[in-house]
Each structure stands twice: as C-alpha cells, then as structure tokens.
Amino acid sequence: MGGALEQDDAPDRLPEPLSEDQLRRHFTLRDPDLEEVALCRGTVNKLGFAVQLCTLRWQGFFLRGLGEVPGAVLDTLAAQLGVLSIGLSAYPGEEKTRRVHLERIRAHLGFVRCGEAERAGLLAFLCQEARVIPRTEVLRKAGHAWLLNHKIVRPGRTTLRDLIAHAREAALNDSFVTLTRGLTPGQGEQLDALLAVPKDESGSSPWPRSPLEGLKQLPKKESAETILFLLNRLRTVMEMGVATWPGLDDLHPQMRRHLALWGYRYDAYHLRRFPEAKRHAVLLCFLSLVVAETADGVVEALDKVMNDIHGKARKRRQELLRASEEARRRAVEIVETLGALALSDEVSDGELRTAIFERYSREDLGRLVEGSRLLREGDDGSHHAFTARSWEFTRRFSPTLLAVMPLAWSNSARLGEAVTFMREFNAAGKRKFGVDVPLGWLPPKWQGCVVRRVGREVEVSRPHYELALLSTLVEKLKSGDVTVRHSRRWADFEQYLIPREDWQREREGHYGALGLPLDAGTYLQALDERLHTVTQNVNTGVPRNEALTLDREKGTWRLAPTRANNTQINVKAAKALIENAMPGRELLDIVIELDARLDILGHFLHSGEGSKLPRNVRRRNVLAALMAVGCNIGPARMAAASDLSAREISLAADWYLTEDALRAASVDLVNFASGLPMAAVYGRGDMCSADGMRFYVPVNILAADYSHLLGARGVTMYAHTTDTSLRLYQQPIPVRLREATFVLDGLLEHGTELDPRRVVTDSHGFSEVVMASASLLDKELAPRIARVHEQTLYKLDRGKMYAHLDPILKGTIKPHVVREAWDDVVRVVASIKTGTATASLILHRLGSYARQNRIHQALAEIGRAEKTMHILRTVDSEAYRRAQTRELNKGEAANDLSRFLFFGQEGALRGREFGDQAQSFSALAVLHNAVVAWNILTVEGVVAKLRAKGHELPDEVLALTTPLLRKHINPFGRYHFDLSRLRS
C-alpha cells in the first residue's frame, strides 16, 4: 500500500488528554532521533518530523494533519529541539517533503508499509482472533496491537475495515463447518423441526409459535409450577441429544454465546432462510445456551423456594414462642382439670372418658396435643421441624427435579447416594422408608426432626427427610461440592478456566502477558516492597496528619470527615452559570446532531442490508426505536407521539437494536467525547466509578428479586462511569448478588479507546479477592469503605517496624498460602484476561466455596496487602479521599441523568423477552452518552462566551463541574422524524 493512501486515510488525532507520564514516555527524543530530526530544515519541518516520528513509534500510524496536535506535545518536543513551540498547520510545505519525511521515519524506526504480504499476515491473525469473538471493535483493537508489535504502519480505515469484515466472515464460516461436522440427516431434521409452525385442521395458525419460540419464553416468578416448567424444558432439550454436541467444545465460549444469541434474536421465519450449515450451527449453540440457562434457572428458583420455606418456618416458630406463655398456662389448666377428674372418687374408670369429653371437645384436646408437641419442638432452638408443613408443596416438583437435573458429586458422595435412593424410591412409587434409607449425609441440624426413636425402633420422617435433602442440595450447589453438568453458573469450576493441557503448553506466554513472574517468591518480594514503601511513607506523615486520630494503647484509629472548601462553594455558582447559559435542545435533536457527525445510527443498519426499505427510512425507524427503548416509553407511545406506526418502531427495535450495534454506538460516543478538548478538563479517562442502580420490575419473572431499597421486586443496572461522566459499560445483574464480583467486567469488556486503570466503588463493590484480581490484571480497585476504621490492616513481614502505625497493623499476611497456589491463581487471572469466562462468573463461583478453596484463600491474602495499601493512602492523603468522593458523586449524578432519560412507565422495567433488560440498559447508555457528549461539545463554547463577558471560570473550578447537565434538555413531547434532517 502506498504512502499516499496511508496518509489520506490515517487517523487524524492523538489520544487526549495526555498525562505527564505519557508525554515523558512517548515524546522523549533519543540521541538517534535528534540526529534524524536535525537533517530537517526549519522549525516547522523539525517539529512536524518529530511529531510524526513519536506518533508512529507509539501508536503505529502517521497523523493525517498536524494542525490539532496538543500544545503539550509541541512544548515537550520544542524544548528538546531548542526551537519555538509553534503550530504545525503549515506542515509540510510540499507534498514531496511529506513523502520523504514519512519514508525516513519508517526506515529510522524499522517500520514497513502494510503491503500485500503484511495484509495477509494481519488477515490470518484477525481470523484467529475472530474465532474467539467476532466483534468489530474488539478485532480493531487487536489488529492495531498486532500491527504495532510487528512494526507495520497501520493501513487506512477502509483497508482495516475490509480485513476485519473478511476475518469475521471467515471465522464464522469456519465455526459453522466445525459445529455441523458429523451431523446426520436425522439430526438436521430434528433441528429444523424447531422452526416448524404447527397449523390446525383448518390450515390456519391463530398462534403461529414454533417450538423455538417456546424455548425462548422466560420463566415466571419462583413457584412449583415454574420449577416444573423449567425441568420439562430441560428434559425436552436434553432428550434431543444435540444440546451437548461434541463440536461445541471446539468453539471458544464467547463465540458459542455469540451464535447462541442469534438464535434468541432471529425468529423461525428468518432462521429458515439461513444456509443449512449456518442455521444448524446457530441452533446447536442456541440449544446449548438453553440447557445452561434452564439449569441455572432451576437452581435459582429452587434456592428462592427453599429460602421462602425456611423463612415461613422461622416465622411459625417465632409466633409459637411468642404465644408460649399463654400455651403453657392453658396446658397447665387442662392438665390440672384432667388430673382432678382422674383422681376423683366420684368418677368411675368407665365414665372417665365421658367426663373428659363433657369438659373438652375432641377438637379442643386435639389442638392441645398438637400445640404441646409444637411447643416442645419449638424449644429446641431450631426451625427445621416446622418445614414439614411445606412438604406437600415440594412434592409437586421434587421427584421430577431429582430425576431430571444432571447433578455431579465432587465432595458429596453420601449426598449423591441419598439422591440416587430417592430417585429409585420415587420411581418405584413407594410411600414408606425401609431400613435401607441412607442417613450418613444428614447434617446435625436436621438430625432431631428427621430421625426419631419410637421405643426401640428408629423412625425416619419422610417429609423432613425430603426437605432436608432439598435444602442440603442447595447449600452444596452454592459451596461447589455439588455441580450441574452443562450449567453456566453451577458447573465444575474447571470449565471456566483455560484447560490444563493448554495451560501447561502456554503458561509462560500467559505469565508474560500479565507481567507476572513465574516464581511466587519474586512476586511476594515485590509485593512486600510495595507494601513497605507505602506503609513507611504514611508512617512518616502521621505526626502531620491532622485528620487522623490514633490511639496507640487501644490500637484504634479514626479519620475526620472531609470538609467543603472555598473551591467547592465556587463550583456551585459556576455550574449554575453554565447550566443557565446552555442552549435548549430536544433529546431527539441531540441524537440527530451527533449522528450527523459520527454516523452512530449506521451501526444499526448493517443487520438490515437485505431490507427493501430505503436506508434513510431504516435510519429513521432505528432512531425512533432507540428513543422508544432508551426512554422506556415503548413502540406504542412513541407511535402516538410521532408520525410512525407502532409496527415500524417495534420491528426496528427487534431487528436493529442488537447487543453489538448498541455497544458499538455507545463506544463511538465515548471515544468522540473523550477526545474533545473540554473533556480533558473534567478528567483524563484513567479513572472510573462503578455503582448499581435499581429498577422496579412489576412483571412476574424469575429474573427479578426482592429489593429492600425498592420495597418490591427489581433488578440492578451495574454501570461503570468514566471521570468524564460517560457510561463506559453497563449490565443487568440480580439484586441479591453482591456487586463486587461484577466490578472487573466493565474494566475488561468496555471496548473503548480509554484505559481506566483505577475504579472507585462503594462498600458493595469491594472485596479482598476482587482487589487482588484487579491488581494482578494491572488495575486498581479504590473502594470507599464504610466504617473503614474497623478493617484489619496487615503486614507481610512482622520484622519491619513502624513507630506510629504498628499498633494498628494487627494482621499478618500468610505468604505460604500464596506460594502453594500461585500457578493456579495466575491461571484464574489469565482465564479472566483471555475471556474464557467473564470475571464476574469466575469470581462469583470461586467465592461460593471460599472456605475450602486454596485459590480463593491465596487471592484473599494478596487482597489484604492491596487493601492495606489502599486504606493507608486514604488515611494519608486528603486529595486521595476527595478523588474517591468525587468519582462516586459522578456515578450518582450519572444515575440521576439516566433516570431523567428513562422516564417512561415510571422507570419500571416491563420487558418479558430474553435480553429485554440488557437492550433497555444499552439503549439508555447510548442516549446518556449522547447527552454527555453534546454537553461537553457545547460547554466549551458556552464557557468561552462567559469568560468574554468577564466571568472568572478557571479550569480548576470547571474540573469540578459536570457535563451531566439536563435542565436545558427536553426528552418529552411530540417527535418529528424528518428524513431531510438525517444523514444521507
């Protein structure tokens, strides 16, 4: 490829803002560089040559124009060259000079042009990467890194886009062939039968639902019926025999999920139009995901049902205990009366029963006996005896559950024997237990109510036995002692990691990619040095730290709250001044303006290339669908507020608002806004915050959990917000799960040009294991921990003494735990890095059986060192504390803007179909980022006008204001989608 083509289609800007460290590392000229620059004539040519040289070495491309090179870059290079720092809009003076300069730079740095051979190598690399996950933005970043590593000048955008398209197509076709290899004609017909729409005798189909659509139906709220519904689905799919097709293991998990989501996205009509290999491959992946999600759903529903049963049992016991005094008084009164009758000479033995029933009816005495028994059982300190009332309820699903669920036993062989016994017992239709009932698995807390002695005989209560079995099964699933084959969340932990054979072959490469030493001792020595340096620095500053109160005798400490300063007071006035000066805009107009600049809606149109509608009409429909979903008003209300029909909007939402397209649009907005000059005032893009935002879910679905904050069932949107207030990443998560396990997902999967290294969270986003995992991935977790003074602080070497801090450094890290599990720890971290499974899935599964897992214990030891360093920095630096608070406040303010935009249906999520929650949150993120990007773009001009009028708005004050302004934005009203206003 010629130099002219490279230059004309090259990227036109450097990443901004640039930190002092970036300027020093990437724009420092070495002696050979200075000699090469000296051959140029004139200040402009020397500076321009130096800029292009440093840019190629750092980024791997030449800048198209140098008119907008950051001033900090020019100043840094000019100081080294001994020339004036001037603008480079006139560089180069001649086209011949430009070509000569680029060729000299290439030769000097050892770079080559991206010719035919280089493009072939890049295509081969991209094909390999696309077999993992065929996402365009992921492949683009991987391609950039490969080119830079091989010292090949990055080709133009068009060339790279075509290579990525070819790689995606080749990888997908290869996946289709790999998956369908070995399928028999009968199995192919079995798959195609999922797409058949049954018809009634009249030939019409009033309910045209294929079996495929039935498999997409979401389960309702936890109940016996829901569990049976899921178990029947699981049995149906498993009996097909293709859900666990061997070819699935040859595909990367991300590629499998990517193809499976096509099965959820497309209906039977469109899937029937796919080529056979593609259709069958998609259906195989879809069925595999259905099995995994269904098995997960069974465990989730069972867990909720059993929690409810135990909750009711505890409530019954508490009610009984509260009434115990009255019950005892009544029992004593009746016993006294019965005793008097029995001892009375006036009542004969034959008349005793008659005399008793004259005083008390059979019903009264029955209640007395039952109450006395319950009173006795309620006094043993356990509620388990009261669970028997729910036995008839659990009997509706327990035989099917034990028969269908593909359970595996790792450390619970005795429990496996009990499950096998109950399967056979239920299949035989028996009612009473014999002497062969297995009891070795029974936990001590269930012994008293399950096993009873009647004289010399031992009696086993069947209701209590089965309830104990179900309860223990749930506990063992959570602890990892029992697993579910083909499940996603409850499978064997080994399935989430790089296979051991591959690990032994590639481990050194993974260590190198992570920047970790092969020897645990080397890592521990470096960790100890870091911990000692931080501790020593903080220890030195203790006498000057007015915020710290340290009680040496008690070994306790307190930190005074951070107070507002004059700058914060000025910020409120500056924010009000800017917000009042912002021009009013309709939300629709903001999206249209940004689409004209960035073509963000173009991402949604690729999936509809075969549509007969003109492209601008499809663009209009996509815009309407994006607004309808992102604002939560739905197609019908959007149709009422516009000139479009609900059908047009609904079809666009179904077919164009895909996960990949929504993510790509959001990524473009983040990249664009982060590169604006004003964005550098708000933040450098190297920090973000992570926080959860809860939404009410009124529909009856299993995916919703009860939230004490909402006082109703809901779901959490866990979002990562950059220091420029842009939404970096978001995902729906269950309310009941701790947010900490999801922190790393956003840092690793956002796909933007930003590289935030530090993430700030609240206490819910913090755990020692997550802190360790972040550190090993070269990230930093900086939580603001509630009641931080109650946290234990650690030393690694007890021999190191610190005069002021020793009384509060009470813990000791155990290095032998890390040494023993070091290779397994790195394997877990490498699995997260390579995407074998998501960080949240691996860490959640690892944390579920923390007490016995040495990997978890080793990560916890590393995390204690990281936590100690973080807390000591918090204690030592007011600026560090203020930065934490500032980032968390940005996340809270971002949530406020999202709620403002998500105004429809009172902010409640009502979608019932698969992926509706993720689609709603992703569309909301696009609108959120559009508003923030437009605000950043507009604020710069507003500030310039205010300064021209004499208002003092220094950058240090502007840095504390926010681009999350919304007073001037109107998301409501009537919508006019004029084709003439859209990008052609």
XYZ file of C-alpha atoms in Angstrom, residues 395-637:
243
model
C -43.667 -32.971 46.491
C -45.158 -31.337 43.391
C -41.709 -30.872 41.856
C -39.098 -32.761 43.907
C -39.440 -36.197 42.146
C -39.036 -34.553 38.739
C -36.184 -32.378 39.981
C -34.175 -35.315 41.306
C -34.872 -37.358 38.165
C -34.053 -34.698 35.545
C -31.277 -32.482 36.938
C -27.832 -33.633 35.677
C -26.112 -33.426 39.068
C -22.499 -34.375 39.708
C -20.809 -35.039 43.059
C -17.297 -33.848 43.743
C -17.094 -33.832 47.536
C -20.583 -35.076 48.469
C -20.695 -38.765 47.579
C -23.002 -39.551 50.501
C -25.438 -36.886 49.365
C -25.282 -38.453 45.908
C -26.282 -41.795 47.423
C -29.303 -40.129 49.051
C -30.368 -38.535 45.746
C -29.983 -41.880 43.941
C -32.040 -43.584 46.668
C -34.830 -41.012 46.344
C -34.843 -41.317 42.533
C -35.346 -45.069 42.807
C -37.804 -44.695 45.697
C -39.964 -42.244 43.703
C -39.746 -44.328 40.519
C -40.981 -47.410 42.409
C -43.943 -45.481 43.796
C -43.138 -46.398 47.396
C -44.572 -44.499 50.348
C -42.657 -45.613 53.423
C -38.955 -45.785 54.049
C -37.308 -49.057 54.930
C -34.172 -49.742 56.913
C -32.014 -49.051 53.834
C -32.620 -45.279 53.827
C -29.173 -43.549 53.732
C -28.554 -41.184 56.646
C -24.814 -40.595 56.511
C -25.224 -37.302 54.628
C -27.695 -35.796 57.124
C -26.427 -32.527 58.680
C -26.581 -32.372 62.504
C -29.117 -29.523 62.444
C -31.652 -31.851 60.767
C -30.985 -34.952 62.894
C -33.510 -34.194 65.625
C -36.540 -33.799 63.370
C -35.628 -36.355 60.668
C -34.691 -39.319 62.873
C -36.915 -40.153 65.855
C -36.908 -43.067 68.246
C -40.230 -44.774 68.919
C -39.437 -47.218 71.672
C -36.610 -49.339 70.331
C -37.430 -48.552 66.722
C -35.857 -45.744 64.676
C -38.376 -43.844 62.592
C -37.391 -41.551 59.699
C -39.798 -38.731 58.955
C -40.210 -38.705 55.192
C -41.384 -35.044 54.943
C -38.426 -33.832 56.977
C -36.036 -36.163 55.107
C -37.003 -34.804 51.689
C -36.948 -31.193 52.829
C -33.535 -31.749 54.422
C -32.328 -33.280 51.142
C -33.509 -30.321 49.039
C -32.094 -27.790 51.500
C -28.720 -29.539 51.668
C -28.652 -29.866 47.900
C -28.992 -26.082 47.511
C -26.263 -25.483 50.105
C -23.886 -27.923 48.412
C -24.528 -26.383 44.994
C -23.539 -22.988 46.387
C -20.454 -24.418 48.071
C -19.284 -26.194 44.915
C -19.488 -29.685 46.432
C -22.298 -30.468 44.000
C -22.255 -29.267 40.390
C -24.693 -29.279 37.491
C -23.404 -30.568 34.179
C -23.947 -28.241 31.182
C -24.859 -25.382 33.535
C -23.308 -21.943 33.205
C -23.265 -20.805 36.825
C -23.161 -24.136 38.664
C -20.775 -26.180 36.534
C -17.441 -27.586 37.644
C -15.043 -24.694 38.269
C -12.504 -26.238 35.873
C -14.840 -25.481 32.958
C -14.369 -21.740 33.499
C -10.590 -21.878 33.215
C -8.044 -22.384 30.464
C -7.829 -26.203 30.003
C -4.922 -27.692 31.934
C -3.313 -29.152 28.803
C -3.364 -25.734 27.124
C -2.168 -24.077 30.327
C 0.889 -26.312 30.610
C 1.747 -25.565 26.998
C 1.095 -21.798 27.071
C 1.643 -20.804 30.712
C 4.848 -18.832 30.163
C 3.121 -16.750 27.493
C 0.236 -16.005 29.868
C 2.648 -15.028 32.648
C 4.387 -12.679 30.224
C 1.130 -11.131 29.002
C 0.125 -10.431 32.602
C 3.574 -9.144 33.542
C 3.839 -11.624 36.422
C 6.901 -13.652 37.452
C 6.864 -17.437 37.201
C 8.202 -17.681 40.747
C 5.810 -16.803 43.582
C 8.747 -15.729 45.752
C 9.662 -12.973 43.286
C 6.095 -11.706 43.288
C 5.866 -11.779 47.088
C 9.143 -9.888 47.405
C 7.852 -7.152 45.087
C 4.547 -7.079 46.979
C 6.371 -6.727 50.296
C 8.491 -3.883 48.906
C 5.396 -2.024 47.691
C 3.617 -2.557 50.998
C 6.683 -1.424 52.964
C 7.118 1.710 50.821
C 3.507 2.796 51.282
C 3.482 1.979 55.000
C 6.766 3.779 55.614
C 5.622 6.904 53.756
C 2.348 7.030 55.672
C 4.106 6.323 58.966
C 6.414 9.303 58.375
C 3.466 11.606 57.799
C 1.420 10.572 60.847
C 2.617 13.463 63.091
C 1.496 15.981 60.447
C -1.826 14.283 59.686
C -4.464 16.420 61.408
C -7.332 14.265 60.139
C -6.020 11.107 61.819
C -6.730 10.257 65.475
C -4.664 7.264 66.575
C -4.984 5.576 69.985
C -1.810 3.547 70.435
C -2.926 1.832 73.635
C -6.244 0.568 72.250
C -4.871 0.028 68.750
C -7.707 2.021 67.167
C -7.878 4.962 64.794
C -10.369 7.410 63.356
C -10.369 9.676 60.342
C -12.078 13.059 60.429
C -14.640 13.684 57.672
C -13.513 15.776 54.716
C -14.848 19.317 54.856
C -16.001 21.514 51.981
C -13.580 24.199 50.848
C -13.964 27.508 49.025
C -13.379 25.852 45.656
C -16.389 23.574 46.169
C -18.524 26.587 47.038
C -17.434 28.350 43.832
C -18.255 25.226 41.842
C -21.992 25.509 42.605
C -22.075 29.046 41.266
C -20.074 28.068 38.162
C -22.339 25.102 37.480
C -25.490 27.246 37.760
C -23.944 29.883 35.490
C -23.050 27.334 32.802
C -26.348 25.469 33.030
C -28.388 28.654 32.610
C -26.324 29.607 29.563
C -26.737 26.235 27.790
C -28.962 26.416 24.683
C -32.196 24.437 24.947
C -32.413 21.233 22.915
C -34.797 18.382 22.258
C -33.250 14.997 23.050
C -34.095 13.888 19.532
C -32.168 16.849 18.059
C -29.085 15.942 20.119
C -29.029 12.395 18.757
C -29.536 13.637 15.187
C -26.700 16.183 15.508
C -24.293 13.574 16.818
C -25.349 11.063 14.180
C -24.522 13.673 11.520
C -21.004 13.867 12.970
C -20.340 10.225 13.854
C -22.860 8.085 11.951
C -23.744 6.301 15.179
C -27.009 5.023 13.702
C -25.043 3.396 10.895
C -24.077 0.619 13.314
C -27.716 -0.484 13.457
C -28.252 -0.672 9.701
C -25.780 -3.430 8.808
C -28.128 -6.179 10.004
C -30.812 -4.969 7.642
C -28.879 -4.726 4.393
C -31.380 -7.047 2.759
C -34.346 -4.886 3.717
C -36.408 -3.375 0.913
C -36.790 -0.105 2.816
C -34.577 2.801 1.733
C -31.586 3.343 4.002
C -32.775 6.742 5.247
C -36.169 5.248 6.166
C -34.451 2.484 8.105
C -32.298 5.117 9.799
C -35.436 6.998 10.828
C -37.079 3.859 12.187
C -33.946 2.926 14.113
C -33.808 6.391 15.647
C -37.436 6.096 16.735
C -36.801 2.621 18.193
C -33.703 3.825 20.039
C -35.672 6.666 21.594
C -38.610 4.385 22.440
C -36.458 1.764 24.170
C -33.908 4.145 25.708
C -36.615 6.404 27.163
C -38.712 3.364 28.176
C -41.880 4.614 26.508
C -42.247 1.657 24.145
C -43.286 1.483 20.476
C -46.979 2.236 21.057
C -46.410 5.505 22.925
